Short mmCIF file of C-alpha atoms in Angstrom, two decimals:
data_model
loop_
_atom_site.label_atom_id
_atom_site.label_comp_id
_atom_site.label_asym_id
_atom_site.label_seq_id
_atom_site.Cartn_x
_atom_site.Cartn_y
_atom_site.Cartn_z
CA UNK A 132 0.00 0.00 0.00
CA UNK A 133 1.61 3.30 -1.05
CA UNK A 134 1.90 6.29 1.28
CA UNK A 135 -1.09 8.27 -0.05
CA UNK A 136 -3.46 5.30 0.13
CA UNK A 137 -2.12 4.21 3.52
CA UNK A 138 -2.67 7.70 4.93
CA UNK A 139 -6.21 7.79 3.54
CA UNK A 140 -7.03 4.50 5.25
CA UNK A 141 -5.54 5.67 8.54
CA UNK A 142 -7.54 8.90 8.28
CA UNK A 143 -10.73 6.88 7.83
CA UNK A 144 -9.84 4.80 10.89
CA UNK A 145 -9.03 7.91 12.95
CA UNK A 146 -5.49 6.56 13.19
CA UNK A 147 -3.56 9.28 11.37
CA UNK A 148 -2.08 10.54 14.64
CA UNK A 149 -1.26 7.06 15.92
CA UNK A 150 -0.78 4.63 13.05
CA UNK A 151 1.11 2.26 15.33
CA UNK A 152 -1.93 1.90 17.59
CA UNK A 153 -4.23 1.02 14.67
CA UNK A 154 -1.69 -1.47 13.37
CA UNK A 155 -1.24 -2.98 16.84
CA UNK A 156 -5.00 -3.39 17.32
CA UNK A 157 -5.39 -5.03 13.92
CA UNK A 158 -2.41 -7.32 14.52
CA UNK A 159 -3.74 -8.40 17.91
CA UNK A 160 -7.21 -9.06 16.46
CA UNK A 161 -5.96 -11.10 13.51
CA UNK A 162 -3.48 -13.03 15.67
CA UNK A 163 -6.32 -14.12 17.92
CA UNK A 164 -8.76 -14.95 15.13
CA UNK A 165 -6.18 -17.00 13.21
CA UNK A 166 -4.49 -18.66 16.19
CA UNK A 167 -6.34 -21.97 15.77
CA UNK A 168 -5.09 -22.60 12.24
CA UNK A 169 -2.04 -24.82 11.79
CA UNK A 170 -2.12 -24.87 7.98
CA UNK A 171 -1.50 -22.26 5.32
CA UNK A 172 -2.99 -18.78 5.63
CA UNK A 173 -2.98 -16.11 2.91
CA UNK A 174 -2.99 -12.33 3.32
CA UNK A 175 -4.08 -10.43 0.21
CA UNK A 176 -2.87 -6.82 0.02
CA UNK A 177 -2.46 -3.85 -2.28
CA UNK A 178 1.17 -3.66 -3.36
CA UNK A 179 2.20 -5.06 0.05
CA UNK A 180 1.10 -7.70 2.57
CA UNK A 181 1.05 -5.54 5.70
CA UNK A 182 0.45 -7.99 8.57
CA UNK A 183 2.13 -11.08 7.11
CA UNK A 184 5.66 -10.47 8.50
CA UNK A 185 4.43 -9.98 12.08
CA UNK A 186 1.93 -12.85 11.95
CA UNK A 187 4.61 -15.19 10.61
CA UNK A 188 6.79 -14.12 13.51
CA UNK A 189 4.00 -15.23 15.84
CA UNK A 190 4.24 -18.79 14.55
CA UNK A 191 1.49 -18.78 11.91
CA UNK A 192 2.09 -20.08 8.37
CA UNK A 193 1.11 -16.86 6.62
CA UNK A 194 1.87 -16.14 2.99
CA UNK A 195 1.44 -12.75 1.34
CA UNK A 196 0.00 -12.01 -2.09
CA UNK A 197 -0.13 -8.62 -3.77
CA UNK A 198 -3.01 -7.85 -6.14
CA UNK A 199 -1.80 -7.25 -9.69
CA UNK A 200 -1.40 -3.56 -10.59
CA UNK A 201 -3.58 -4.08 -13.69
CA UNK A 202 -6.58 -4.73 -11.46
CA UNK A 203 -6.70 -1.03 -10.56
CA UNK A 204 -6.74 0.27 -14.11
CA UNK A 205 -10.01 1.34 -15.71
CA UNK A 206 -11.74 -1.13 -18.05
CA UNK A 207 -9.21 -3.82 -17.22
CA UNK A 208 -9.74 -7.47 -18.06
CA UNK A 209 -7.15 -8.64 -15.53
CA UNK A 210 -8.11 -11.35 -13.08
CA UNK A 211 -8.46 -9.90 -9.55
CA UNK A 212 -6.53 -12.74 -7.91
CA UNK A 213 -4.07 -14.92 -9.81
CA UNK A 214 -4.08 -17.75 -7.27
CA UNK A 215 -2.62 -21.12 -8.19
CA UNK A 216 -5.52 -23.53 -8.89
CA UNK A 217 -4.16 -26.33 -6.72
CA UNK A 218 -3.51 -24.14 -3.67
CA UNK A 219 -6.01 -24.32 -0.82
CA UNK A 220 -5.73 -22.29 2.37
CA UNK A 221 -7.10 -22.70 5.88
CA UNK A 222 -7.91 -18.98 5.84
CA UNK A 223 -7.66 -15.95 3.55
CA UNK A 224 -7.80 -12.42 4.91
CA UNK A 225 -7.80 -8.89 3.43
CA UNK A 226 -7.20 -6.26 6.16
CA UNK A 227 -7.56 -2.46 6.41
CA UNK A 228 -10.39 -2.09 3.90
CA UNK A 229 -8.08 -2.78 0.96
CA UNK A 230 -10.75 -4.92 -0.70
CA UNK A 231 -12.75 -1.74 -1.40
CA UNK A 232 -9.98 -0.39 -3.67
CA UNK A 233 -10.91 -2.93 -6.35
CA UNK A 234 -12.48 -0.43 -8.77
CA UNK A 235 -15.36 -2.45 -10.22
CA UNK A 236 -18.14 -4.20 -8.32
CA UNK A 237 -18.25 -7.21 -10.64
CA UNK A 238 -14.51 -7.68 -10.19
CA UNK A 239 -14.85 -7.42 -6.41
CA UNK A 240 -17.50 -10.15 -6.35
CA UNK A 241 -15.32 -12.25 -8.62
CA UNK A 242 -12.44 -11.79 -6.17
CA UNK A 243 -14.61 -13.07 -3.31
CA UNK A 244 -15.57 -16.11 -5.38
CA UNK A 245 -11.89 -16.72 -6.11
CA UNK A 246 -11.18 -16.65 -2.38
CA UNK A 247 -14.01 -19.12 -1.78
CA UNK A 248 -12.59 -21.51 -4.37
CA UNK A 249 -9.15 -21.44 -2.70
CA UNK A 250 -10.26 -22.02 0.90
CA UNK A 251 -10.39 -25.52 2.38
CA UNK A 252 -13.71 -26.89 3.67
CA UNK A 253 -14.38 -25.40 7.13
CA UNK A 254 -11.79 -22.70 6.37
CA UNK A 255 -12.52 -19.00 6.80
CA UNK A 256 -12.40 -15.70 5.00
CA UNK A 257 -11.81 -12.49 7.00
CA UNK A 258 -12.29 -9.10 5.32
CA UNK A 259 -12.28 -5.52 6.65
CA UNK A 260 -14.64 -2.93 5.18
CA UNK A 261 -14.31 0.78 5.98
CA UNK A 262 -17.49 2.77 6.48
CA UNK A 263 -18.15 5.17 3.57
CA UNK A 264 -19.13 8.37 5.38
CA UNK A 265 -19.04 10.83 2.47
CA UNK A 266 -21.67 10.67 -0.26
CA UNK A 267 -21.28 14.00 -2.04
CA UNK A 268 -18.50 16.14 -3.51
CA UNK A 269 -16.48 17.77 -0.76
CA UNK A 270 -13.92 20.46 -0.16
CA UNK A 271 -10.32 19.27 0.24
CA UNK A 272 -9.63 17.74 3.65
CA UNK A 273 -6.12 18.46 4.89
CA UNK A 274 -4.19 16.88 7.76
CA UNK A 275 -0.72 17.70 9.02
CA UNK A 276 1.56 15.97 11.51
CA UNK A 277 4.69 17.75 12.68
CA UNK A 278 7.04 15.29 14.36
CA UNK A 279 9.59 17.94 15.27
CA UNK A 280 10.63 21.38 14.05
CA UNK A 281 12.14 19.98 10.84
CA UNK A 282 9.82 17.11 9.85
CA UNK A 283 6.27 17.47 8.57
CA UNK A 284 3.78 15.13 6.87
CA UNK A 285 0.93 16.65 4.86
CA UNK A 286 -2.02 14.67 3.53
CA UNK A 287 -4.97 15.99 1.52
CA UNK A 288 -8.01 14.17 0.17
CA UNK A 289 -10.99 15.36 -1.84
CA UNK A 290 -13.94 13.43 -3.19
CA UNK A 291 -14.27 14.43 -6.84
CA UNK A 292 -16.84 11.94 -8.09
CA UNK A 293 -19.53 9.71 -6.63
CA UNK A 294 -21.59 7.08 -8.45
CA UNK A 295 -24.67 6.20 -6.40
CA UNK A 296 -25.80 3.48 -8.78
CA UNK A 297 -22.45 1.64 -8.76
CA UNK A 298 -21.83 2.60 -5.11
CA UNK A 299 -18.32 3.92 -5.59
CA UNK A 300 -16.49 7.17 -4.86
CA UNK A 301 -13.34 8.62 -6.42
CA UNK A 302 -10.87 10.68 -4.40
CA UNK A 303 -7.90 12.82 -5.34
CA UNK A 304 -5.16 12.03 -2.80
CA UNK A 305 -1.99 14.01 -2.12
CA UNK A 306 0.78 13.03 0.28
CA UNK A 307 3.91 15.09 1.03
CA UNK A 308 6.87 14.51 3.32
CA UNK A 309 8.84 17.63 4.26
CA UNK A 310 12.20 17.88 6.02
CA UNK A 311 13.95 21.16 6.82
CA UNK A 312 11.69 23.06 4.43
CA UNK A 313 12.31 20.67 1.52
CA UNK A 314 9.72 18.30 0.05
CA UNK A 315 11.45 14.90 -0.08
CA UNK A 316 8.47 12.85 -1.24
CA UNK A 317 5.23 13.73 -3.01
CA UNK A 318 2.50 11.37 -4.21
CA UNK A 319 -0.64 12.38 -6.08
CA UNK A 320 -3.21 9.89 -7.29
CA UNK A 321 -6.83 9.26 -8.15
CA UNK A 322 -8.28 6.40 -6.13
CA UNK A 323 -11.70 4.82 -6.48
CA UNK A 324 -13.35 2.98 -3.59
CA UNK A 325 -16.45 0.80 -3.61
CA UNK A 326 -18.86 0.77 -0.73
CA UNK A 327 -21.16 -1.93 0.61
CA UNK A 328 -23.83 -1.79 3.27
CA UNK A 329 -23.08 -4.02 6.26
CA UNK A 330 -26.12 -6.25 5.75
CA UNK A 331 -25.61 -6.12 1.98
CA UNK A 332 -22.08 -7.51 2.25
CA UNK A 333 -23.26 -10.26 4.59
CA UNK A 334 -25.78 -11.31 1.93
CA UNK A 335 -23.07 -11.22 -0.76
CA UNK A 336 -20.90 -13.61 1.25
CA UNK A 337 -23.84 -15.94 1.85
CA UNK A 338 -24.80 -15.86 -1.84
CA UNK A 339 -21.28 -17.01 -2.75
CA UNK A 340 -21.63 -19.92 -0.35
CA UNK A 341 -20.09 -18.77 2.93
CA UNK A 342 -21.93 -19.51 6.18
CA UNK A 343 -21.79 -18.44 9.84
CA UNK A 344 -21.04 -14.82 8.96
CA UNK A 345 -19.90 -12.86 12.04
CA UNK A 346 -19.36 -9.09 12.09
CA UNK A 347 -16.95 -7.23 14.38
CA UNK A 348 -16.38 -3.51 14.81
CA UNK A 349 -13.08 -1.67 15.20
CA UNK A 350 -11.05 -4.86 15.70
CA UNK A 351 -13.04 -6.07 18.68
CA UNK A 352 -14.10 -9.71 18.75
CA UNK A 353 -17.63 -10.23 17.42
CA UNK A 354 -20.44 -10.09 19.96
CA UNK A 355 -23.88 -8.57 20.32
CA UNK A 356 -22.48 -5.12 21.07
CA UNK A 357 -20.38 -4.87 17.90
CA UNK A 358 -21.24 -3.98 14.32
CA UNK A 359 -23.07 -0.79 15.26
CA UNK A 360 -23.08 2.31 13.08
CA UNK A 361 -20.50 4.24 15.12
CA UNK A 362 -17.67 1.89 14.16
CA UNK A 363 -15.14 2.95 11.54
CA UNK A 364 -14.18 -0.51 10.30
CA UNK A 365 -16.26 -3.68 10.06
CA UNK A 366 -14.61 -7.08 9.94
CA UNK A 367 -16.55 -9.93 8.34
CA UNK A 368 -15.63 -13.51 9.18
CA UNK A 369 -17.31 -16.37 7.36
CA UNK A 370 -16.85 -20.12 6.96
CA UNK A 371 -16.72 -22.26 3.84
CA UNK A 372 -18.91 -25.33 4.26
CA UNK A 373 -17.76 -28.91 3.93
#
């Protein structure tokens, strides 16, 4: 995940001022949810498998797979996941809402079906979705973090297009890293995100064939108090039948 996209996700999770805390909470949650699996586990990420190194260090057999760059190009015919046909995993997970960056709804559903086909019977899929809070064009939203007198990070996001029928929003993202008055790194990109309703996504998983869908909020283990509208991130866990 590049810097601009990573910052956008952290901003959505209210973690821009403490990215380490968000990462730590996610790592603790996934470590607990995956702790019972002795076989192969796959993390799917955008340009980088974020949790895989730490989870592997905790004794889990976690592999990382990066989604092909072509998937994020408009009108692409690229397969969302190029998984080896013979490979089956005990669990597949996609953290930090990265699944929503697949630009087309049909492709996103196809990606879920691909995951289903590569999970062992009684295995699980775990996916984070970030709540889409903006539904209209907005003024630029700017955040700054000054670590000391010489180092500054600047992030700006602006929704420039929203498609209510396709349920997707496009943002213009800018990320800058300044040191001693000099800009050392600048990223600017257009990024499209899908959105799903919580109950809608549960139905999508069930339609594909998953069962026992559980929903957690903000990396807290699923229970009757979670999944409410004030959460920033929803984690869906579902089982593939025998």
